[in-house]
CSV table of C-alpha atoms (C1' of nucleotides) in Angstrom, one decimal:
chain,number,residue,atom,x,y,z
A,439,MET,CA,1.9,36.4,63.0
A,440,PRO,CA,0.7,37.9,59.7
A,441,LEU,CA,-2.7,38.1,60.3
A,442,PHE,CA,-2.4,40.3,63.4
A,443,ARG,CA,0.8,42.4,62.6
A,444,SER,CA,0.2,45.8,63.4
A,445,LEU,CA,-2.4,45.1,65.5
A,446,PRO,CA,-1.7,46.6,69.7
A,447,GLU,CA,-2.5,44.0,71.6
A,448,GLU,CA,-4.6,45.2,73.8
A,449,GLU,CA,-7.0,45.9,70.4
A,450,LEU,CA,-6.2,42.6,69.3
A,451,ARG,CA,-7.6,41.4,72.7
A,452,ARG,CA,-10.6,43.4,72.3
A,453,ILE,CA,-11.4,42.0,69.6
A,454,PHE,CA,-11.4,38.8,70.6
A,455,ALA,CA,-13.4,39.0,73.7
A,456,GLU,CA,-16.4,39.2,71.5
A,457,LEU,CA,-15.7,36.1,69.5
A,458,LYS,CA,-15.9,32.7,69.2
A,459,VAL,CA,-12.0,31.3,68.9
A,460,THR,CA,-11.2,28.3,70.0
A,461,GLU,CA,-7.5,27.0,70.7
A,462,THR,CA,-6.7,23.6,69.9
A,463,ARG,CA,-3.6,21.1,70.1
A,464,PHE,CA,-2.9,18.6,67.8
A,465,LYS,CA,-0.8,15.7,67.2
A,466,LYS,CA,1.3,14.2,64.2
A,467,GLY,CA,-0.5,12.5,62.2
A,468,GLU,CA,-3.5,14.1,63.2
A,469,VAL,CA,-6.2,14.6,60.4
A,470,LEU,CA,-7.1,18.4,60.4
A,471,ALA,CA,-9.7,19.0,57.9
A,472,MET,CA,-10.9,16.2,55.4
A,473,GLN,CA,-10.7,16.9,51.7
A,474,ASP,CA,-14.0,18.0,50.3
A,475,GLU,CA,-15.7,18.8,53.7
A,476,PRO,CA,-17.3,21.9,54.1
A,477,VAL,CA,-15.0,25.3,55.0
A,478,ASN,CA,-16.8,27.2,57.8
A,479,ARG,CA,-13.8,27.7,59.7
A,480,LEU,CA,-11.0,29.7,59.6
A,481,ILE,CA,-7.6,27.4,61.0
A,482,ILE,CA,-5.1,28.9,61.7
A,483,LEU,CA,-2.0,27.1,62.3
A,484,LEU,CA,0.1,29.0,65.4
A,485,SER,CA,3.2,26.2,65.6
A,486,GLY,CA,3.9,22.8,64.0
A,487,SER,CA,3.2,22.3,60.1
A,488,VAL,CA,0.7,20.5,58.5
A,489,LYS,CA,1.1,18.4,54.8
A,490,GLY,CA,-2.2,18.7,52.1
A,491,GLU,CA,-2.5,15.6,50.3
A,492,MET,CA,-5.5,14.4,47.4
A,493,ASN,CA,-6.2,11.1,48.0
A,494,ASP,CA,-7.2,9.0,45.2
A,495,PRO,CA,-10.1,6.8,45.9
A,496,SER,CA,-7.5,3.9,44.6
A,497,GLY,CA,-5.8,4.6,47.8
A,498,ARG,CA,-2.8,6.5,46.6
A,499,VAL,CA,-1.6,9.7,47.7
A,500,ALA,CA,-1.7,12.7,44.6
A,501,LYS,CA,-0.3,15.9,45.0
A,502,VAL,CA,1.4,17.6,47.7
A,503,GLU,CA,1.7,20.9,49.8
A,504,ASP,CA,3.2,21.6,52.5
A,505,ILE,CA,2.3,24.3,55.3
A,506,GLU,CA,4.3,25.8,58.0
A,507,ALA,CA,3.3,27.9,61.3
A,508,PRO,CA,2.0,30.8,61.3
A,509,SER,CA,-0.2,30.5,58.3
A,510,PRO,CA,-3.7,29.7,58.1
A,511,LEU,CA,-5.1,27.0,56.0
A,512,ALA,CA,-7.7,27.2,53.2
A,513,ILE,CA,-8.2,30.7,53.5
A,514,LEU,CA,-9.1,31.3,49.9
A,515,PHE,CA,-12.5,29.1,50.5
A,516,LEU,CA,-13.3,30.3,54.0
A,517,PHE,CA,-16.2,31.9,51.5
A,518,GLY,CA,-18.2,31.7,48.3
A,519,GLN,CA,-20.6,28.9,47.3
A,520,HIS,CA,-18.2,25.7,47.1
A,521,ASN,CA,-15.9,26.4,49.5
A,522,ARG,CA,-14.8,22.6,50.5
A,523,PHE,CA,-11.0,21.9,51.4
A,524,PRO,CA,-9.4,20.9,48.2
A,525,VAL,CA,-7.1,18.4,50.1
A,526,GLN,CA,-6.8,16.9,53.6
A,527,ALA,CA,-4.9,18.5,56.2
A,528,THR,CA,-2.7,15.9,57.7
A,529,ALA,CA,-0.6,17.6,61.0
A,530,ARG,CA,3.5,16.4,60.1
A,531,GLU,CA,4.5,16.8,63.7
A,532,ASP,CA,2.7,18.1,67.1
A,533,GLY,CA,1.6,22.1,67.1
A,534,THR,CA,-1.5,24.1,68.2
A,535,ALA,CA,-3.8,26.1,65.8
A,536,ILE,CA,-6.8,28.5,66.8
A,537,ILE,CA,-10.2,28.1,65.2
A,538,ILE,CA,-12.7,31.0,64.1
A,539,PRO,CA,-15.8,30.2,62.4
A,540,ARG,CA,-16.8,32.1,59.7
A,541,GLN,CA,-19.0,34.3,60.9
A,542,SER,CA,-16.7,35.8,63.7
A,543,VAL,CA,-14.4,35.9,60.9
A,544,LEU,CA,-16.3,38.3,59.4
A,545,ARG,CA,-17.2,40.5,61.9
A,546,MET,CA,-13.5,40.3,62.9
A,547,LEU,CA,-12.5,41.7,59.7
A,548,SER,CA,-15.3,44.6,60.0
A,549,MET,CA,-14.1,45.2,63.5
A,550,ASN,CA,-10.6,46.5,62.4
A,551,GLU,CA,-9.3,48.3,59.1
A,552,THR,CA,-6.0,46.7,59.5
A,553,LEU,CA,-7.1,43.4,60.4
A,554,LEU,CA,-8.7,43.4,57.3
A,555,LYS,CA,-5.8,44.5,55.5
A,556,ASN,CA,-3.5,41.9,56.6
A,557,TYR,CA,-6.3,39.4,55.5
A,558,LEU,CA,-6.9,40.5,52.3
A,559,ASP,CA,-3.0,40.9,51.6
A,560,ILE,CA,-2.6,37.3,53.0
A,561,SER,CA,-5.4,35.9,50.6
A,562,ALA,CA,-3.7,37.8,47.6
A,563,ASP,CA,-0.2,36.5,48.0
A,564,PHE,CA,-1.9,32.7,47.9
A,565,ALA,CA,-3.6,33.2,45.4
A,566,THR,CA,-0.5,34.8,43.8
A,567,ARG,CA,1.0,31.6,44.2
A,568,LEU,CA,-1.7,29.6,43.1
A,569,SER,CA,-1.8,31.7,39.9
A,570,ARG,CA,2.3,31.6,39.4
A,571,LYS,CA,2.3,27.7,39.8
A,572,LEU,CA,-1.1,27.3,37.4
A,573,ASN,CA,1.1,29.7,34.6
A,574,LEU,CA,4.1,27.8,35.1
A,575,MET,CA,2.1,24.2,34.6
A,576,SER,CA,0.4,25.9,31.7
A,577,LEU,CA,3.8,25.6,30.0
A,578,ARG,CA,4.0,23.3,27.5
A,579,THR,CA,7.6,21.6,28.1
A,580,ILE,CA,9.8,20.9,30.8
A,581,ARG,CA,12.6,22.9,29.1
A,582,GLN,CA,10.5,25.7,29.4
A,583,LYS,CA,9.0,25.2,32.7
A,584,LEU,CA,12.6,25.0,34.1
A,585,ALA,CA,13.7,28.5,32.2
A,586,VAL,CA,11.1,29.6,34.1
A,587,TYR,CA,11.7,28.2,37.2
A,588,LEU,CA,15.3,29.1,37.0
A,589,LEU,CA,15.0,32.4,36.0
A,590,ASP,CA,12.6,32.9,39.0
A,591,LEU,CA,15.0,31.9,41.5
A,592,ALA,CA,17.7,34.0,40.3
A,593,LYS,CA,16.1,36.5,40.7
A,594,LYS,CA,15.2,35.8,44.0
A,595,GLN,CA,18.8,34.6,45.6
A,596,HIS,CA,19.8,37.3,43.9
A,597,SER,CA,22.5,35.3,41.4
A,598,GLU,CA,23.5,33.4,38.8
A,599,ALA,CA,24.0,30.4,40.5
A,600,VAL,CA,21.1,29.3,42.2
A,601,THR,CA,19.9,26.6,44.7
A,602,LEU,CA,17.1,24.2,43.9
A,603,ASP,CA,15.0,25.3,46.8
A,604,ARG,CA,13.3,21.9,47.1
A,605,PRO,CA,14.8,18.2,45.8
A,606,LYS,CA,14.3,17.1,42.4
A,607,THR,CA,12.1,14.6,43.4
A,608,ALA,CA,9.3,17.5,44.9
A,609,LEU,CA,10.9,19.6,41.8
A,610,ALA,CA,9.7,17.1,39.6
A,611,GLU,CA,6.3,16.7,41.4
A,612,TYR,CA,5.8,20.5,41.2
A,613,PHE,CA,6.3,20.4,37.8
A,614,GLY,CA,3.6,17.7,37.2
A,615,VAL,CA,5.8,15.6,35.3
A,616,ALA,CA,7.7,12.3,36.1
A,617,ARG,CA,11.3,13.0,37.6
A,618,PRO,CA,13.4,11.1,35.0
A,619,SER,CA,12.1,13.1,32.4
A,620,LEU,CA,13.1,16.4,34.6
A,621,GLU,CA,16.8,14.9,35.2
A,622,ARG,CA,16.7,14.3,31.0
A,623,GLU,CA,16.3,18.1,30.3
A,624,ILE,CA,18.4,19.2,33.1
A,625,THR,CA,20.7,17.0,31.2
A,626,ARG,CA,20.4,18.7,27.6
A,627,MET,CA,20.3,21.5,29.0
A,628,GLU,CA,24.0,21.5,30.3
A,629,GLU,CA,24.8,19.7,26.6
A,630,ASP,CA,23.6,22.8,25.3
A,631,GLY,CA,25.8,25.0,27.4
A,632,ILE,CA,22.2,26.5,28.7
A,633,ILE,CA,23.4,25.6,32.6
A,634,ALA,CA,25.8,24.0,34.9
A,635,PRO,CA,24.3,21.6,37.3
A,636,LEU,CA,25.7,19.7,40.2
A,637,ARG,CA,23.2,18.0,42.3
A,638,LYS,CA,20.8,21.2,44.2
A,639,GLU,CA,23.4,23.8,42.5
A,640,ILE,CA,22.3,25.4,39.3
A,641,SER,CA,24.6,27.9,37.3
A,642,ILE,CA,23.3,29.6,34.8
A,643,LEU,CA,25.8,30.0,31.7
A,644,ASP,CA,23.2,31.2,29.0
A,645,ARG,CA,20.9,33.7,30.4
A,646,GLN,CA,19.3,34.6,27.1
A,647,GLU,CA,18.6,31.8,26.0
A,648,LEU,CA,16.7,31.1,29.3
A,649,VAL,CA,15.2,34.1,28.7
A,650,ARG,CA,14.1,33.5,25.0
A,651,LEU,CA,12.4,29.9,26.5
A,652,ALA,CA,10.8,31.6,29.1
A,653,ASP,CA,9.1,33.4,26.5
A,654,LYS,CA,8.6,32.1,23.9
A,655,GLY,CA,9.2,28.3,24.2
B,856,MET,CA,-24.3,43.2,40.8
B,857,PRO,CA,-22.9,40.7,42.9
B,858,LEU,CA,-20.7,43.0,45.0
B,859,PHE,CA,-23.7,45.2,46.0
B,860,ARG,CA,-26.5,42.4,46.3
B,861,SER,CA,-28.6,42.7,49.2
B,862,LEU,CA,-27.2,46.3,50.3
B,863,PRO,CA,-30.4,48.9,50.1
B,864,GLU,CA,-29.8,51.5,47.5
B,865,GLU,CA,-29.8,54.4,50.0
B,866,GLU,CA,-27.1,52.7,52.3
B,867,LEU,CA,-25.2,51.8,48.8
B,868,ARG,CA,-25.3,55.8,48.0
B,869,ARG,CA,-24.4,57.0,51.4
B,870,ILE,CA,-21.5,54.3,50.9
B,871,PHE,CA,-20.3,55.6,47.8
B,872,ALA,CA,-20.1,60.0,49.0
B,873,GLU,CA,-17.4,58.9,51.1
B,874,LEU,CA,-15.3,57.7,48.1
B,875,LYS,CA,-13.4,58.8,45.1
B,876,VAL,CA,-15.2,56.5,42.9
B,877,THR,CA,-14.7,57.0,39.2
B,878,GLU,CA,-17.3,56.2,36.3
B,879,THR,CA,-15.8,55.3,32.7
B,880,ARG,CA,-16.6,54.4,29.4
B,881,PHE,CA,-14.4,52.8,27.0
B,882,LYS,CA,-14.5,51.2,23.0
B,883,LYS,CA,-14.1,48.4,21.8
B,884,GLY,CA,-9.8,47.3,21.6
B,885,GLU,CA,-9.1,50.0,24.3
B,886,VAL,CA,-6.5,48.2,26.6
B,887,LEU,CA,-8.5,48.3,29.9
B,888,ALA,CA,-4.6,47.3,31.9
B,889,MET,CA,-1.9,46.3,30.9
B,890,GLN,CA,0.2,42.6,31.6
B,891,ASP,CA,2.3,43.0,35.3
B,892,GLU,CA,1.1,46.6,35.5
B,893,PRO,CA,0.2,47.0,39.6
B,894,VAL,CA,-3.0,46.5,40.2
B,895,ASN,CA,-3.8,49.7,42.8
B,896,ARG,CA,-7.3,50.1,41.7
B,897,LEU,CA,-10.6,47.8,41.3
B,898,ILE,CA,-12.0,47.9,37.8
B,899,ILE,CA,-15.6,47.0,37.9
B,900,LEU,CA,-17.5,46.1,34.3
B,901,LEU,CA,-20.6,47.7,34.8
B,902,SER,CA,-21.6,46.8,31.2
B,903,GLY,CA,-19.4,45.1,27.9
B,904,SER,CA,-17.2,42.3,27.9
B,905,VAL,CA,-12.9,42.2,28.2
B,906,LYS,CA,-10.9,39.9,27.1
B,907,GLY,CA,-7.5,39.0,29.0
B,908,GLU,CA,-4.6,38.0,27.0
B,909,MET,CA,-0.8,37.2,27.8
B,910,ASN,CA,1.3,38.8,25.4
B,911,ASP,CA,4.8,36.8,24.3
B,912,PRO,CA,7.3,39.2,23.4
B,913,SER,CA,7.5,37.1,20.4
B,914,GLY,CA,4.3,38.9,19.5
B,915,ARG,CA,1.8,36.2,19.3
B,916,VAL,CA,-1.1,36.0,21.9
B,917,ALA,CA,-1.1,33.2,24.5
B,918,LYS,CA,-3.4,32.3,26.8
B,919,VAL,CA,-6.7,34.0,26.8
B,920,GLU,CA,-9.6,34.2,29.1
B,921,ASP,CA,-13.0,36.5,28.9
B,922,ILE,CA,-14.8,38.4,31.7
B,923,GLU,CA,-18.8,39.7,31.3
B,924,ALA,CA,-20.0,42.6,32.9
B,925,PRO,CA,-20.6,42.7,36.2
B,926,SER,CA,-17.7,41.0,37.4
B,927,PRO,CA,-14.9,42.6,38.6
B,928,LEU,CA,-11.3,42.4,37.3
B,929,ALA,CA,-7.8,40.8,39.2
B,930,ILE,CA,-10.3,41.0,42.3
B,931,LEU,CA,-7.8,38.6,43.7
B,932,PHE,CA,-4.6,40.4,42.9
B,933,LEU,CA,-5.8,43.8,44.2
B,934,PHE,CA,-4.0,43.4,47.7
B,935,GLY,CA,-0.7,41.8,48.6
B,936,GLN,CA,3.2,42.2,47.5
B,937,HIS,CA,2.7,41.0,44.3
B,938,ASN,CA,-0.5,42.8,43.1
B,939,ARG,CA,0.0,43.1,39.0
B,940,PHE,CA,-2.2,42.1,36.4
B,941,PRO,CA,-1.9,38.7,35.3
B,942,VAL,CA,-3.2,39.5,31.5
B,943,GLN,CA,-4.0,42.7,29.8
B,944,ALA,CA,-7.5,43.4,29.5
B,945,THR,CA,-8.6,44.3,26.3
B,946,ALA,CA,-12.6,45.5,25.6
B,947,ARG,CA,-14.1,43.0,23.3
B,948,GLU,CA,-16.7,45.7,22.6
B,949,ASP,CA,-17.8,49.2,23.6
B,950,GLY,CA,-19.0,49.2,28.3
B,951,THR,CA,-18.8,50.9,30.8
B,952,ALA,CA,-16.6,50.2,34.4
B,953,ILE,CA,-16.5,51.9,37.9
B,954,ILE,CA,-13.0,52.0,39.0
B,955,ILE,CA,-12.4,52.3,42.8
B,956,PRO,CA,-8.5,53.0,44.1
B,957,ARG,CA,-7.3,50.1,46.3
B,958,GLN,CA,-7.6,52.5,49.4
B,959,SER,CA,-11.4,53.4,49.2
B,960,VAL,CA,-12.0,49.6,48.1
B,961,LEU,CA,-10.9,48.8,51.6
B,962,ARG,CA,-12.2,51.7,53.2
B,963,MET,CA,-15.6,50.5,51.6
B,964,LEU,CA,-15.7,46.8,52.9
B,965,SER,CA,-14.3,48.1,56.3
B,966,MET,CA,-18.0,50.3,56.2
B,967,ASN,CA,-20.8,47.7,55.5
B,968,GLU,CA,-20.8,44.1,56.1
B,969,THR,CA,-22.8,42.5,53.8
B,970,LEU,CA,-20.6,44.6,51.1
B,971,LEU,CA,-17.4,42.8,53.0
B,972,LYS,CA,-19.6,39.2,52.8
B,973,ASN,CA,-20.0,39.5,49.2
B,974,TYR,CA,-16.7,40.8,48.3
B,975,LEU,CA,-14.9,37.7,50.0
B,976,ASP,CA,-18.0,35.5,48.3
B,977,ILE,CA,-16.4,37.1,44.9
B,978,SER,CA,-12.9,36.5,46.0
B,979,ALA,CA,-13.2,33.2,47.1
B,980,ASP,CA,-15.1,31.8,43.8
B,981,PHE,CA,-12.6,33.1,41.8
B,982,ALA,CA,-9.9,31.6,43.7
B,983,THR,CA,-11.9,28.2,43.1
B,984,ARG,CA,-11.9,28.8,39.5
B,985,LEU,CA,-8.7,28.9,39.4
B,986,SER,CA,-7.5,25.8,41.5
B,987,ARG,CA,-10.1,23.6,39.5
B,988,LYS,CA,-8.6,24.9,36.7
B,989,LEU,CA,-5.1,24.1,38.3
B,990,ASN,CA,-6.0,20.6,39.4
B,991,LEU,CA,-7.2,20.4,35.6
B,992,MET,CA,-3.7,21.2,34.7
B,993,SER,CA,-2.0,19.1,36.8
B,994,LEU,CA,-4.0,15.6,35.6
B,995,ARG,CA,-1.5,14.0,33.1
B,996,THR,CA,-3.5,12.6,29.9
B,997,ILE,CA,-6.0,14.8,27.4
B,998,ARG,CA,-8.3,11.8,28.8
B,999,GLN,CA,-7.8,12.4,32.3
B,1000,LYS,CA,-8.8,15.9,31.8
B,1001,LEU,CA,-11.8,14.7,29.3
B,1002,ALA,CA,-13.1,12.3,32.2
B,1003,VAL,CA,-13.0,15.0,34.6
B,1004,TYR,CA,-14.4,18.1,32.5
B,1005,LEU,CA,-17.5,15.8,31.0
B,1006,LEU,CA,-18.0,14.2,34.7
B,1007,ASP,CA,-18.4,18.3,36.0
B,1008,LEU,CA,-20.3,19.2,33.1
B,1009,ALA,CA,-22.8,16.3,33.7
B,1010,LYS,CA,-23.1,17.4,37.7
B,1011,LYS,CA,-24.0,20.8,36.3
B,1012,GLN,CA,-26.5,20.3,33.7
B,1013,HIS,CA,-28.1,17.5,35.6
B,1014,SER,CA,-27.9,15.2,32.6
B,1015,GLU,CA,-25.8,12.1,30.7
B,1016,ALA,CA,-26.1,14.4,27.7
B,1017,VAL,CA,-24.0,17.1,28.2
B,1018,THR,CA,-23.6,20.1,26.3
B,1019,LEU,CA,-20.4,21.0,25.8
B,1020,ASP,CA,-19.8,24.8,27.4
B,1021,ARG,CA,-17.4,26.3,25.2
B,1022,PRO,CA,-16.0,25.3,22.1
B,1023,LYS,CA,-13.8,22.5,21.3
B,1024,THR,CA,-10.9,24.6,19.9
B,1025,ALA,CA,-11.9,27.1,23.2
B,1026,LEU,CA,-12.2,23.9,25.3
B,1027,ALA,CA,-7.8,22.5,23.9
B,1028,GLU,CA,-7.1,26.2,24.6
B,1029,TYR,CA,-8.7,25.8,28.5
B,1030,PHE,CA,-7.3,21.9,28.7
B,1031,GLY,CA,-3.7,23.4,27.4
B,1032,VAL,CA,-3.6,21.0,24.5
B,1033,ALA,CA,-3.3,21.3,20.6
B,1034,ARG,CA,-6.8,21.0,18.8
B,1035,PRO,CA,-5.7,18.4,16.9
B,1036,SER,CA,-4.8,15.9,19.9
B,1037,LEU,CA,-8.3,16.9,21.8
B,1038,GLU,CA,-10.0,15.9,18.8
B,1039,ARG,CA,-8.2,12.2,19.0
B,1040,GLU,CA,-9.1,11.8,22.7
B,1041,ILE,CA,-12.5,12.0,21.9
B,1042,THR,CA,-12.4,9.7,18.7
B,1043,ARG,CA,-11.0,7.3,20.6
B,1044,MET,CA,-13.0,7.7,23.7
B,1045,GLU,CA,-15.7,6.9,21.2
B,1046,GLU,CA,-14.0,4.0,19.4
B,1047,ASP,CA,-13.6,2.6,23.3
B,1048,GLY,CA,-17.5,3.0,23.9
B,1049,ILE,CA,-17.0,5.5,26.5
B,1050,ILE,CA,-18.9,8.5,24.6
B,1051,ALA,CA,-21.7,9.4,21.6
B,1052,PRO,CA,-19.5,12.8,20.5
B,1053,LEU,CA,-21.8,15.2,18.0
B,1054,ARG,CA,-19.6,17.7,17.8
B,1055,LYS,CA,-21.0,19.5,21.1
B,1056,GLU,CA,-23.7,17.1,22.2
B,1057,ILE,CA,-21.7,14.1,24.2
B,1058,SER,CA,-23.2,11.8,25.6
B,1059,ILE,CA,-21.8,9.6,28.3
B,1060,LEU,CA,-22.2,5.5,27.8
B,1061,ASP,CA,-19.6,4.3,30.5
B,1062,ARG,CA,-19.8,6.4,33.1
B,1063,GLN,CA,-18.4,4.2,35.7
B,1064,GLU,CA,-15.0,3.9,33.3
B,1065,LEU,CA,-15.4,7.9,33.1
B,1066,VAL,CA,-15.1,8.0,36.8
B,1067,ARG,CA,-12.4,5.3,36.9
B,1068,LEU,CA,-10.7,7.6,34.6
B,1069,ALA,CA,-10.3,10.5,36.4
B,1070,ASP,CA,-10.1,9.2,39.4
B,1071,LYS,CA,-6.6,7.1,38.7
B,1072,GLY,CA,-5.6,8.1,35.2
C,453,DC,C1',-28.1,37.2,0.7
C,454,DA,C1',-22.8,36.2,0.4
C,455,DA,C1',-18.4,36.7,2.0
C,456,DA,C1',-15.4,35.5,6.0
C,457,DA,C1',-14.5,34.0,10.0
C,458,DA,C1',-14.4,30.2,13.1
C,459,DC,C1',-15.4,25.8,14.3
C,460,DT,C1',-15.0,20.8,13.4
C,461,DG,C1',-12.9,16.4,12.3
C,462,DT,C1',-9.0,13.6,10.0
C,463,DC,C1',-4.1,12.1,8.7
C,464,DG,C1',1.0,11.7,9.3
C,465,DC,C1',5.2,12.3,11.3
C,466,DA,C1',8.0,14.7,15.0
C,467,DG,C1',9.5,15.1,18.9
C,468,DA,C1',8.5,15.0,23.9
C,469,DT,C1',7.3,12.7,27.8
C,470,DG,C1',6.4,8.2,31.1
C,471,DT,C1',8.0,3.8,33.0
C,472,DT,C1',10.3,1.1,34.7
C,473,DA,C1',14.7,-0.3,36.0
C,474,DC,C1',19.4,-0.4,37.9
C,475,DA,C1',23.2,1.4,40.3
C,476,DC,C1',25.4,5.1,43.4
C,477,DA,C1',25.5,9.1,46.9
C,478,DA,C1',23.7,11.5,50.9
C,479,DG,C1',21.5,11.8,54.8
C,480,DG,C1',19.1,10.7,59.4
C,481,DA,C1',18.1,7.1,62.7
C,482,DA,C1',19.2,3.7,65.9
D,1086,DT,C1',29.3,2.7,62.7
D,1087,DT,C1',25.7,0.5,60.3
D,1088,DC,C1',21.1,0.5,58.2
D,1089,DC,C1',17.4,2.1,56.5
D,1090,DT,C1',15.7,6.2,53.6
D,1091,DT,C1',15.4,9.4,50.8
D,1092,DG,C1',17.5,11.6,47.1
D,1093,DT,C1',20.5,11.6,42.0
D,1094,DG,C1',21.8,10.1,37.8
D,1095,DT,C1',21.2,7.3,33.5
D,1096,DA,C1',18.8,4.1,29.6
D,1097,DA,C1',15.8,1.8,26.4
D,1098,DC,C1',11.6,1.7,24.9
D,1099,DA,C1',6.2,2.7,24.8
D,1100,DT,C1',3.0,6.1,24.1
D,1101,DC,C1',1.2,10.6,24.3
D,1102,DT,C1',1.3,14.8,22.0
D,1103,DG,C1',2.3,18.4,19.1
D,1104,DC,C1',2.0,20.3,14.7
D,1105,DG,C1',0.9,21.2,10.0
D,1106,DA,C1',-2.0,20.8,6.6
D,1107,DC,C1',-6.7,20.4,4.4
D,1108,DA,C1',-11.2,19.5,3.3
D,1109,DG,C1',-15.6,20.4,4.9
D,1110,DT,C1',-19.8,22.8,8.1
D,1111,DT,C1',-21.3,26.1,10.5
D,1112,DT,C1',-21.8,30.4,12.3
D,1113,DT,C1',-20.9,35.6,12.4
D,1114,DT,C1',-20.9,40.4,9.5
D,1115,DG,C1',-22.2,42.8,6.3
DNA sequence: CAAAAACTGTCGCAGATGTTACACAAGGAA
DNA sequence: TTCCTTGTGTAACATCTGCGACAGTTTTTG
């Protein structure tokens, strides 16, 4: 559990003794937090997983985000003026979570500097992901997004032959583009000799060109 | 100064006495932080203003963000694993700032709960803005973005006749679209009887339709 | 005040993307 | 295994958007 990393168990126990902390079980399909509901408590997944959905009033579901235990929900929005859940959080499977009211979180963080550091680190990591995605979404063309994404994957996987970390369907959704459009662009980059795609495996043939695309479009 | 709001001056003085805090002046055009430079200190603008730019290696400038005093820079990225400035920060005019090393920020926050709360509130507000922009960028069409943006403005300004809070040039950039495309869409929505635009003043004629667009596209 | 810079409004065309539809492959569940 | 769900690959066509250019207006600056 990243939030409590490096904390001696007795210290943790001492802190918890002073706080209002609830542990709860939830079942698959249960709604842990409604969209636009005020975030007045920190929900930390201990086990299980949760999906975040934005519901159109038209009934359909829009964007999706998955969160695996152990991880906090909406930690970036616990404080501030407009602190509301950006998505509806629904359990994907049975699991457990602990719930800490905002005021208790505040007290908890001021009780232990390591804990505070952990909290800030976790928040910053979420913010970084948010920022990265925003950068990706700001790119004009699908080709450009692909270039950035592939280079990023190659870096993470330390290889010029990358394996997509999600199905292309999900990747298209992540990019905010239509799936066939993404496929088409992959095909075109293959025709241009930049990559060699095979299902989820994509080899980078012309790294220089990818870098050029990522930088300049 | 939001970060130190509700803090008695003597308390503030007591805290500062224990920390490494530097005050600095900067001149117009000076670079306060390079893009991708590690964020190992908190920079708080006391006066003046700063622009954030992403530089393409091709020389041109990409996205822009403006920050006015009093406000911290890159507060969301001070902690965490990949803590680097997302943009280059350049002074738009002469001004002053205080600089606090990361470690001192940590100590400072654990010394006073009000200060901690302020810090978390400010962070959350930035995260909220980031999240809102991401949502906007995720919308497929310019028409949809406009709908969401106008409804948001109308809410903030408590009126159906809104005044754009930035030039259309800047709005197009914020949307990540070409300016003429934005103008065209405004014209079309006028032709459709949804809005009545005049320079920066835009009256909402058919709110229902706007809401429908914002929800479903 | 005058000049420069930034902003607004509009065209036409080329290119990028969305949409819908279909066929097939892969993987999981009964 | 067989069914069923999800993912992959491709095509044609309509639509949306980007781009460059230009003229006119407003705002800023010296």
